[in-house]
């Protein structure tokens, strides 16, 4: 048999095409979700539009609506995408701290820094907008619960078996409410008088008493640091834009 007549290894019909199509689908979704998170951070809820998201993502409006038929399904998916990205970045940042700072005080410092970044401020703004926007209210409630859930999961990963589960839930909810309030004030005055820094310092002292042990360094490749897949678009009952 000549070289030209040698048979090539068989490939299941359409297998390569399906992989390529799936890869393209995933890439398009990632671009849309990143663009939505970016637009929220830059423009806030009032300035967000699906047209702007499509422009930033370099995706046609038709393609955007194919993947996320309504503005609310797009935003909900983008929020989950953003939360998982912030979680992974936080865990990596904690692991990179000097050993002497990998304690609960260092974890609080990182959490505070995260809350001052544009993506986290956009999440906060979105939650507040739900107070007067009926379409956003349920999403805002779900978002707050999701943040609390993620903070609890990260805490248990970094400081395992340091506090009872029921106490952790109460403390995390209180901590989140306190830091959200500080973040709002900080966004207005930039802590010009040092009040937020003073509260944070006292909070760290209290936290060291409750959780005296240093944190656990996450292993490379754990779920907490892995890049998440694009979420499945939620609740199709939302109205299209």
Short mmCIF file of N, CA, C and O in Angstrom, two decimals, residues 63-165:
data_model
loop_
_atom_site.label_atom_id
_atom_site.label_comp_id
_atom_site.label_asym_id
_atom_site.label_seq_id
_atom_site.Cartn_x
_atom_site.Cartn_y
_atom_site.Cartn_z
N UNK A 63 -26.26 36.76 18.69
CA UNK A 63 -25.52 35.73 19.42
C UNK A 63 -25.71 35.89 20.92
O UNK A 63 -25.86 34.90 21.65
N UNK A 64 -25.72 37.13 21.38
CA UNK A 64 -25.93 37.38 22.81
C UNK A 64 -27.29 36.86 23.26
O UNK A 64 -27.42 36.18 24.28
N UNK A 65 -28.32 37.15 22.47
CA UNK A 65 -29.67 36.71 22.82
C UNK A 65 -29.83 35.19 22.68
O UNK A 65 -30.66 34.60 23.37
N UNK A 66 -29.03 34.59 21.83
CA UNK A 66 -29.07 33.13 21.69
C UNK A 66 -28.59 32.47 22.98
O UNK A 66 -29.18 31.48 23.45
N UNK A 67 -27.51 33.00 23.55
CA UNK A 67 -26.95 32.41 24.76
C UNK A 67 -27.70 32.85 26.01
O UNK A 67 -27.91 32.06 26.94
N UNK A 68 -28.10 34.12 26.06
CA UNK A 68 -28.79 34.68 27.21
C UNK A 68 -29.96 35.52 26.70
O UNK A 68 -29.81 36.69 26.36
N UNK A 69 -31.14 34.91 26.61
CA UNK A 69 -32.27 35.55 25.92
C UNK A 69 -32.74 36.87 26.54
O UNK A 69 -33.33 37.68 25.85
N UNK A 70 -32.51 37.09 27.83
CA UNK A 70 -32.97 38.31 28.47
C UNK A 70 -31.82 38.99 29.21
O UNK A 70 -30.81 38.36 29.54
N UNK A 71 -32.02 40.24 29.50
CA UNK A 71 -31.02 40.99 30.26
C UNK A 71 -30.83 40.38 31.64
O UNK A 71 -29.70 40.28 32.15
N UNK A 72 -31.92 39.97 32.29
CA UNK A 72 -31.82 39.45 33.63
C UNK A 72 -31.12 38.10 33.68
O UNK A 72 -30.37 37.83 34.62
N UNK A 73 -31.35 37.23 32.70
CA UNK A 73 -30.62 35.96 32.69
C UNK A 73 -29.13 36.20 32.45
O UNK A 73 -28.29 35.51 33.03
N UNK A 74 -28.81 37.17 31.62
CA UNK A 74 -27.40 37.52 31.38
C UNK A 74 -26.75 38.04 32.65
O UNK A 74 -25.65 37.62 33.03
N UNK A 75 -27.43 38.96 33.33
CA UNK A 75 -26.87 39.55 34.54
C UNK A 75 -26.72 38.49 35.63
O UNK A 75 -25.70 38.43 36.32
N UNK A 76 -27.74 37.65 35.81
CA UNK A 76 -27.66 36.62 36.84
C UNK A 76 -26.49 35.66 36.58
O UNK A 76 -25.75 35.30 37.51
N UNK A 77 -26.31 35.25 35.34
CA UNK A 77 -25.19 34.36 35.00
C UNK A 77 -23.86 35.08 35.20
O UNK A 77 -22.89 34.49 35.69
N UNK A 78 -23.80 36.37 34.83
CA UNK A 78 -22.56 37.13 34.98
C UNK A 78 -22.19 37.31 36.45
O UNK A 78 -21.01 37.29 36.81
N UNK A 79 -23.19 37.49 37.30
CA UNK A 79 -22.92 37.65 38.73
C UNK A 79 -22.32 36.37 39.32
O UNK A 79 -21.36 36.44 40.10
N UNK A 80 -22.88 35.23 38.97
CA UNK A 80 -22.31 33.97 39.46
C UNK A 80 -20.89 33.78 38.93
O UNK A 80 -19.99 33.37 39.67
N UNK A 81 -20.68 34.09 37.68
CA UNK A 81 -19.36 34.03 37.06
C UNK A 81 -18.38 34.93 37.80
O UNK A 81 -17.25 34.54 38.12
N UNK A 82 -18.83 36.15 38.12
CA UNK A 82 -17.97 37.12 38.81
C UNK A 82 -17.67 36.67 40.23
O UNK A 82 -16.52 36.78 40.70
N UNK A 83 -18.67 36.16 40.93
CA UNK A 83 -18.44 35.70 42.30
C UNK A 83 -17.43 34.57 42.35
O UNK A 83 -16.57 34.53 43.23
N UNK A 84 -17.53 33.63 41.41
CA UNK A 84 -16.58 32.52 41.40
C UNK A 84 -15.17 33.00 41.05
O UNK A 84 -14.18 32.49 41.58
N UNK A 85 -15.09 34.00 40.19
CA UNK A 85 -13.78 34.56 39.86
C UNK A 85 -13.17 35.27 41.06
O UNK A 85 -11.97 35.10 41.36
N UNK A 86 -13.98 36.04 41.79
CA UNK A 86 -13.50 36.72 42.98
C UNK A 86 -13.08 35.72 44.06
O UNK A 86 -12.09 35.93 44.75
N UNK A 87 -13.84 34.62 44.17
CA UNK A 87 -13.47 33.59 45.13
C UNK A 87 -12.09 33.01 44.82
O UNK A 87 -11.23 32.88 45.69
N UNK A 88 -11.88 32.65 43.55
CA UNK A 88 -10.62 32.05 43.14
C UNK A 88 -9.47 33.03 43.36
O UNK A 88 -8.39 32.65 43.84
N UNK A 89 -9.67 34.30 43.02
CA UNK A 89 -8.63 35.31 43.20
C UNK A 89 -8.32 35.50 44.69
O UNK A 89 -7.16 35.67 45.08
N UNK A 90 -9.35 35.46 45.51
CA UNK A 90 -9.15 35.64 46.95
C UNK A 90 -8.33 34.49 47.53
O UNK A 90 -7.39 34.71 48.29
N UNK A 91 -8.70 33.26 47.18
CA UNK A 91 -7.98 32.10 47.71
C UNK A 91 -6.52 32.12 47.27
O UNK A 91 -5.61 31.82 48.06
N UNK A 92 -6.28 32.48 46.01
CA UNK A 92 -4.89 32.57 45.54
C UNK A 92 -4.13 33.65 46.29
O UNK A 92 -2.97 33.46 46.66
N UNK A 93 -4.77 34.80 46.50
CA UNK A 93 -4.10 35.90 47.20
C UNK A 93 -3.76 35.51 48.64
O UNK A 93 -2.69 35.86 49.15
N UNK A 94 -4.66 34.78 49.30
CA UNK A 94 -4.39 34.35 50.67
C UNK A 94 -3.19 33.40 50.70
O UNK A 94 -2.33 33.48 51.57
N UNK A 95 -3.14 32.48 49.74
CA UNK A 95 -2.05 31.52 49.68
C UNK A 95 -0.70 32.20 49.45
O UNK A 95 0.35 31.68 49.83
N UNK A 96 -0.73 33.39 48.82
CA UNK A 96 0.50 34.11 48.50
C UNK A 96 0.95 35.04 49.62
O UNK A 96 2.02 35.65 49.54
N UNK A 97 0.15 35.16 50.68
CA UNK A 97 0.54 36.00 51.81
C UNK A 97 1.75 35.40 52.53
O UNK A 97 1.92 34.17 52.55
N UNK A 98 2.58 36.23 53.14
CA UNK A 98 3.64 35.68 54.00
C UNK A 98 3.04 34.82 55.10
O UNK A 98 1.91 35.05 55.54
N UNK A 99 3.77 33.82 55.54
CA UNK A 99 3.23 32.85 56.51
C UNK A 99 2.67 33.54 57.75
O UNK A 99 1.62 33.13 58.28
N UNK A 100 3.35 34.60 58.22
CA UNK A 100 2.90 35.26 59.44
C UNK A 100 1.60 36.05 59.25
O UNK A 100 0.96 36.44 60.23
N UNK A 101 1.18 36.26 58.01
CA UNK A 101 -0.07 36.99 57.75
C UNK A 101 -1.21 36.07 57.32
O UNK A 101 -2.32 36.54 57.10
N UNK A 102 -0.93 34.77 57.25
CA UNK A 102 -1.99 33.83 56.86
C UNK A 102 -2.81 33.44 58.08
O UNK A 102 -2.85 32.28 58.51
N UNK A 103 -3.45 34.44 58.67
CA UNK A 103 -4.33 34.22 59.81
C UNK A 103 -5.64 34.93 59.54
O UNK A 103 -5.86 35.49 58.46
N UNK A 104 -6.53 34.94 60.53
CA UNK A 104 -7.85 35.51 60.31
C UNK A 104 -7.77 37.02 60.07
O UNK A 104 -8.59 37.59 59.33
N UNK A 105 -6.78 37.68 60.66
CA UNK A 105 -6.61 39.13 60.42
C UNK A 105 -6.20 39.38 58.97
O UNK A 105 -6.71 40.31 58.32
N UNK A 106 -5.29 38.56 58.46
CA UNK A 106 -4.90 38.69 57.06
C UNK A 106 -6.06 38.40 56.13
O UNK A 106 -6.22 39.06 55.09
N UNK A 107 -6.89 37.42 56.51
CA UNK A 107 -8.06 37.10 55.70
C UNK A 107 -9.03 38.27 55.66
O UNK A 107 -9.61 38.58 54.61
N UNK A 108 -9.21 38.94 56.80
CA UNK A 108 -10.10 40.11 56.85
C UNK A 108 -9.54 41.27 56.03
O UNK A 108 -10.30 41.98 55.35
N UNK A 109 -8.24 41.48 56.10
CA UNK A 109 -7.62 42.53 55.28
C UNK A 109 -7.88 42.28 53.79
O UNK A 109 -8.21 43.21 53.04
N UNK A 110 -7.71 41.03 53.37
CA UNK A 110 -7.95 40.68 51.97
C UNK A 110 -9.42 40.87 51.58
O UNK A 110 -9.73 41.36 50.49
N UNK A 111 -10.30 40.49 52.49
CA UNK A 111 -11.73 40.64 52.21
C UNK A 111 -12.09 42.12 52.06
O UNK A 111 -12.84 42.52 51.17
N UNK A 112 -11.54 42.95 52.94
CA UNK A 112 -11.79 44.39 52.86
C UNK A 112 -11.25 44.95 51.55
O UNK A 112 -11.91 45.75 50.88
N UNK A 113 -10.04 44.53 51.18
CA UNK A 113 -9.47 45.00 49.91
C UNK A 113 -10.35 44.58 48.73
O UNK A 113 -10.55 45.36 47.79
N UNK A 114 -10.87 43.36 48.78
CA UNK A 114 -11.74 42.88 47.70
C UNK A 114 -13.00 43.74 47.59
O UNK A 114 -13.44 44.07 46.48
N UNK A 115 -13.56 44.12 48.73
CA UNK A 115 -14.78 44.91 48.73
C UNK A 115 -14.57 46.32 48.17
O UNK A 115 -15.54 46.98 47.78
N UNK A 116 -13.34 46.77 48.11
CA UNK A 116 -13.07 48.12 47.58
C UNK A 116 -12.83 48.12 46.07
O UNK A 116 -12.71 49.19 45.47
N UNK A 117 -12.75 46.94 45.47
CA UNK A 117 -12.49 46.87 44.04
C UNK A 117 -13.77 47.11 43.24
O UNK A 117 -14.87 46.80 43.71
N UNK A 118 -13.65 47.65 42.02
CA UNK A 118 -14.85 47.96 41.20
C UNK A 118 -15.82 46.80 41.04
O UNK A 118 -17.04 47.01 41.14
N UNK A 119 -15.36 45.55 40.79
CA UNK A 119 -16.36 44.46 40.65
C UNK A 119 -17.21 44.27 41.90
O UNK A 119 -18.43 44.10 41.80
N UNK A 120 -16.59 44.30 43.08
CA UNK A 120 -17.36 44.13 44.31
C UNK A 120 -18.27 45.32 44.56
O UNK A 120 -19.41 45.16 45.03
N UNK A 121 -17.82 46.52 44.25
CA UNK A 121 -18.67 47.70 44.41
C UNK A 121 -19.87 47.63 43.47
O UNK A 121 -20.97 48.07 43.82
N UNK A 122 -19.66 47.06 42.28
CA UNK A 122 -20.77 46.89 41.34
C UNK A 122 -21.80 45.92 41.90
O UNK A 122 -23.01 46.13 41.77
N UNK A 123 -21.34 44.84 42.54
CA UNK A 123 -22.26 43.89 43.16
C UNK A 123 -23.06 44.57 44.27
O UNK A 123 -24.26 44.34 44.41
N UNK A 124 -22.37 45.39 45.04
CA UNK A 124 -23.04 46.11 46.12
C UNK A 124 -24.09 47.07 45.57
O UNK A 124 -25.22 47.14 46.08
N UNK A 125 -23.73 47.78 44.53
CA UNK A 125 -24.67 48.71 43.91
C UNK A 125 -25.89 47.98 43.37
O UNK A 125 -27.03 48.45 43.49
N UNK A 126 -25.66 46.83 42.78
CA UNK A 126 -26.76 46.05 42.22
C UNK A 126 -27.71 45.59 43.32
O UNK A 126 -28.94 45.61 43.16
N UNK A 127 -27.15 45.17 44.45
CA UNK A 127 -27.98 44.74 45.57
C UNK A 127 -28.83 45.89 46.08
O UNK A 127 -30.03 45.74 46.36
N UNK A 128 -28.22 47.06 46.21
CA UNK A 128 -28.96 48.23 46.70
C UNK A 128 -30.05 48.65 45.72
O UNK A 128 -31.14 49.08 46.13
N UNK A 129 -29.77 48.53 44.43
CA UNK A 129 -30.76 48.91 43.42
C UNK A 129 -32.01 48.05 43.51
O UNK A 129 -33.11 48.49 43.15
N UNK A 130 -31.85 46.82 44.03
CA UNK A 130 -32.99 45.94 44.16
C UNK A 130 -34.02 46.42 45.17
O UNK A 130 -35.16 45.95 45.17
N UNK A 131 -33.65 47.38 46.00
CA UNK A 131 -34.60 47.93 46.97
C UNK A 131 -35.77 48.62 46.29
O UNK A 131 -36.91 48.57 46.77
N UNK A 132 -35.50 49.29 45.17
CA UNK A 132 -36.55 50.05 44.49
C UNK A 132 -36.87 49.52 43.10
O UNK A 132 -37.77 50.03 42.45
N UNK A 133 -36.14 48.50 42.65
CA UNK A 133 -36.36 47.93 41.32
C UNK A 133 -36.94 46.53 41.49
O UNK A 133 -36.26 45.61 41.95
N UNK A 134 -38.22 46.38 41.12
CA UNK A 134 -38.90 45.11 41.33
C UNK A 134 -38.21 43.96 40.60
O UNK A 134 -38.13 42.85 41.11
N UNK A 135 -37.70 44.24 39.38
CA UNK A 135 -37.03 43.19 38.61
C UNK A 135 -35.75 42.71 39.29
O UNK A 135 -35.37 41.55 39.16
N UNK A 136 -35.10 43.61 40.01
CA UNK A 136 -33.83 43.28 40.63
C UNK A 136 -33.95 42.74 42.04
O UNK A 136 -32.99 42.18 42.57
N UNK A 137 -35.12 42.90 42.64
CA UNK A 137 -35.23 42.58 44.07
C UNK A 137 -34.88 41.13 44.38
O UNK A 137 -34.05 40.85 45.25
N UNK A 138 -35.49 40.20 43.67
CA UNK A 138 -35.22 38.79 43.93
C UNK A 138 -33.76 38.44 43.63
O UNK A 138 -33.12 37.69 44.36
N UNK A 139 -33.24 39.03 42.55
CA UNK A 139 -31.84 38.79 42.21
C UNK A 139 -30.93 39.32 43.30
O UNK A 139 -29.93 38.69 43.66
N UNK A 140 -31.27 40.51 43.86
CA UNK A 140 -30.46 41.09 44.93
C UNK A 140 -30.47 40.23 46.18
O UNK A 140 -29.44 40.06 46.84
N UNK A 141 -31.64 39.67 46.52
CA UNK A 141 -31.73 38.78 47.68
C UNK A 141 -30.88 37.53 47.46
O UNK A 141 -30.10 37.12 48.34
N UNK A 142 -31.01 36.94 46.29
CA UNK A 142 -30.23 35.74 45.97
C UNK A 142 -28.73 36.05 45.98
O UNK A 142 -27.92 35.23 46.42
N UNK A 143 -28.36 37.24 45.49
CA UNK A 143 -26.95 37.62 45.44
C UNK A 143 -26.36 37.73 46.84
O UNK A 143 -25.27 37.22 47.11
N UNK A 144 -27.10 38.35 47.76
CA UNK A 144 -26.60 38.48 49.13
C UNK A 144 -26.41 37.11 49.77
O UNK A 144 -25.39 36.86 50.44
N UNK A 145 -27.37 36.22 49.57
CA UNK A 145 -27.25 34.88 50.13
C UNK A 145 -26.08 34.12 49.52
O UNK A 145 -25.38 33.37 50.21
N UNK A 146 -25.87 34.32 48.23
CA UNK A 146 -24.77 33.62 47.55
C UNK A 146 -23.42 34.10 48.08
O UNK A 146 -22.50 33.30 48.26
N UNK A 147 -23.31 35.41 48.32
CA UNK A 147 -22.05 35.94 48.86
C UNK A 147 -21.79 35.35 50.24
O UNK A 147 -20.66 34.91 50.54
N UNK A 148 -22.80 35.32 51.08
CA UNK A 148 -22.64 34.74 52.42
C UNK A 148 -22.22 33.28 52.32
O UNK A 148 -21.32 32.82 53.04
N UNK A 149 -22.85 32.55 51.42
CA UNK A 149 -22.50 31.13 51.24
C UNK A 149 -21.04 30.97 50.84
O UNK A 149 -20.32 30.11 51.38
N UNK A 150 -20.59 31.78 49.88
CA UNK A 150 -19.21 31.68 49.42
C UNK A 150 -18.23 32.05 50.52
O UNK A 150 -17.20 31.38 50.72
N UNK A 151 -18.53 33.11 51.27
CA UNK A 151 -17.64 33.51 52.37
C UNK A 151 -17.54 32.39 53.41
O UNK A 151 -16.45 32.09 53.91
N UNK A 152 -18.66 31.75 53.71
CA UNK A 152 -18.63 30.63 54.66
C UNK A 152 -17.79 29.48 54.12
O UNK A 152 -16.98 28.88 54.85
N UNK A 153 -17.95 29.16 52.84
CA UNK A 153 -17.18 28.07 52.25
C UNK A 153 -15.68 28.37 52.29
O UNK A 153 -14.86 27.49 52.60
N UNK A 154 -15.33 29.60 51.96
CA UNK A 154 -13.92 29.99 51.98
C UNK A 154 -13.38 29.95 53.41
O UNK A 154 -12.27 29.46 53.66
N UNK A 155 -14.17 30.44 54.36
CA UNK A 155 -13.73 30.42 55.76
C UNK A 155 -13.46 28.99 56.22
O UNK A 155 -12.42 28.71 56.83
N UNK A 156 -14.38 28.09 55.93
CA UNK A 156 -14.19 26.69 56.35
C UNK A 156 -13.00 26.06 55.65
O UNK A 156 -12.34 25.18 56.21
N UNK A 157 -12.70 26.51 54.42
CA UNK A 157 -11.54 25.99 53.73
C UNK A 157 -10.23 26.49 54.30
O UNK A 157 -9.24 25.75 54.38
N UNK A 158 -10.22 27.76 54.74
CA UNK A 158 -8.99 28.36 55.27
C UNK A 158 -8.79 28.08 56.75
O UNK A 158 -7.65 27.97 57.22
N UNK A 159 -9.89 28.00 57.50
CA UNK A 159 -9.81 27.81 58.95
C UNK A 159 -10.73 26.66 59.37
O UNK A 159 -11.73 26.86 60.05
N UNK A 160 -10.40 25.45 58.95
CA UNK A 160 -11.29 24.30 59.21
C UNK A 160 -11.39 23.98 60.71
O UNK A 160 -10.42 24.06 61.45
N UNK A 161 -12.61 23.66 61.13
CA UNK A 161 -12.88 23.16 62.47
C UNK A 161 -12.44 24.10 63.58
O UNK A 161 -12.03 23.68 64.66
N UNK A 162 -12.50 25.40 63.31
CA UNK A 162 -12.13 26.37 64.35
C UNK A 162 -13.35 26.86 65.13
O UNK A 162 -13.24 27.24 66.29
N UNK A 163 -14.52 26.86 64.47
CA UNK A 163 -15.74 27.34 65.11
C UNK A 163 -16.91 26.44 64.72
O UNK A 163 -16.92 25.86 63.64
N UNK A 164 -17.92 26.34 65.59
CA UNK A 164 -19.11 25.55 65.24
C UNK A 164 -19.83 26.14 64.04
O UNK A 164 -19.84 27.35 63.83
N UNK A 165 -20.48 25.28 63.27
CA UNK A 165 -21.15 25.69 62.04
C UNK A 165 -22.19 26.77 62.28
O UNK A 165 -22.25 27.77 61.55
#
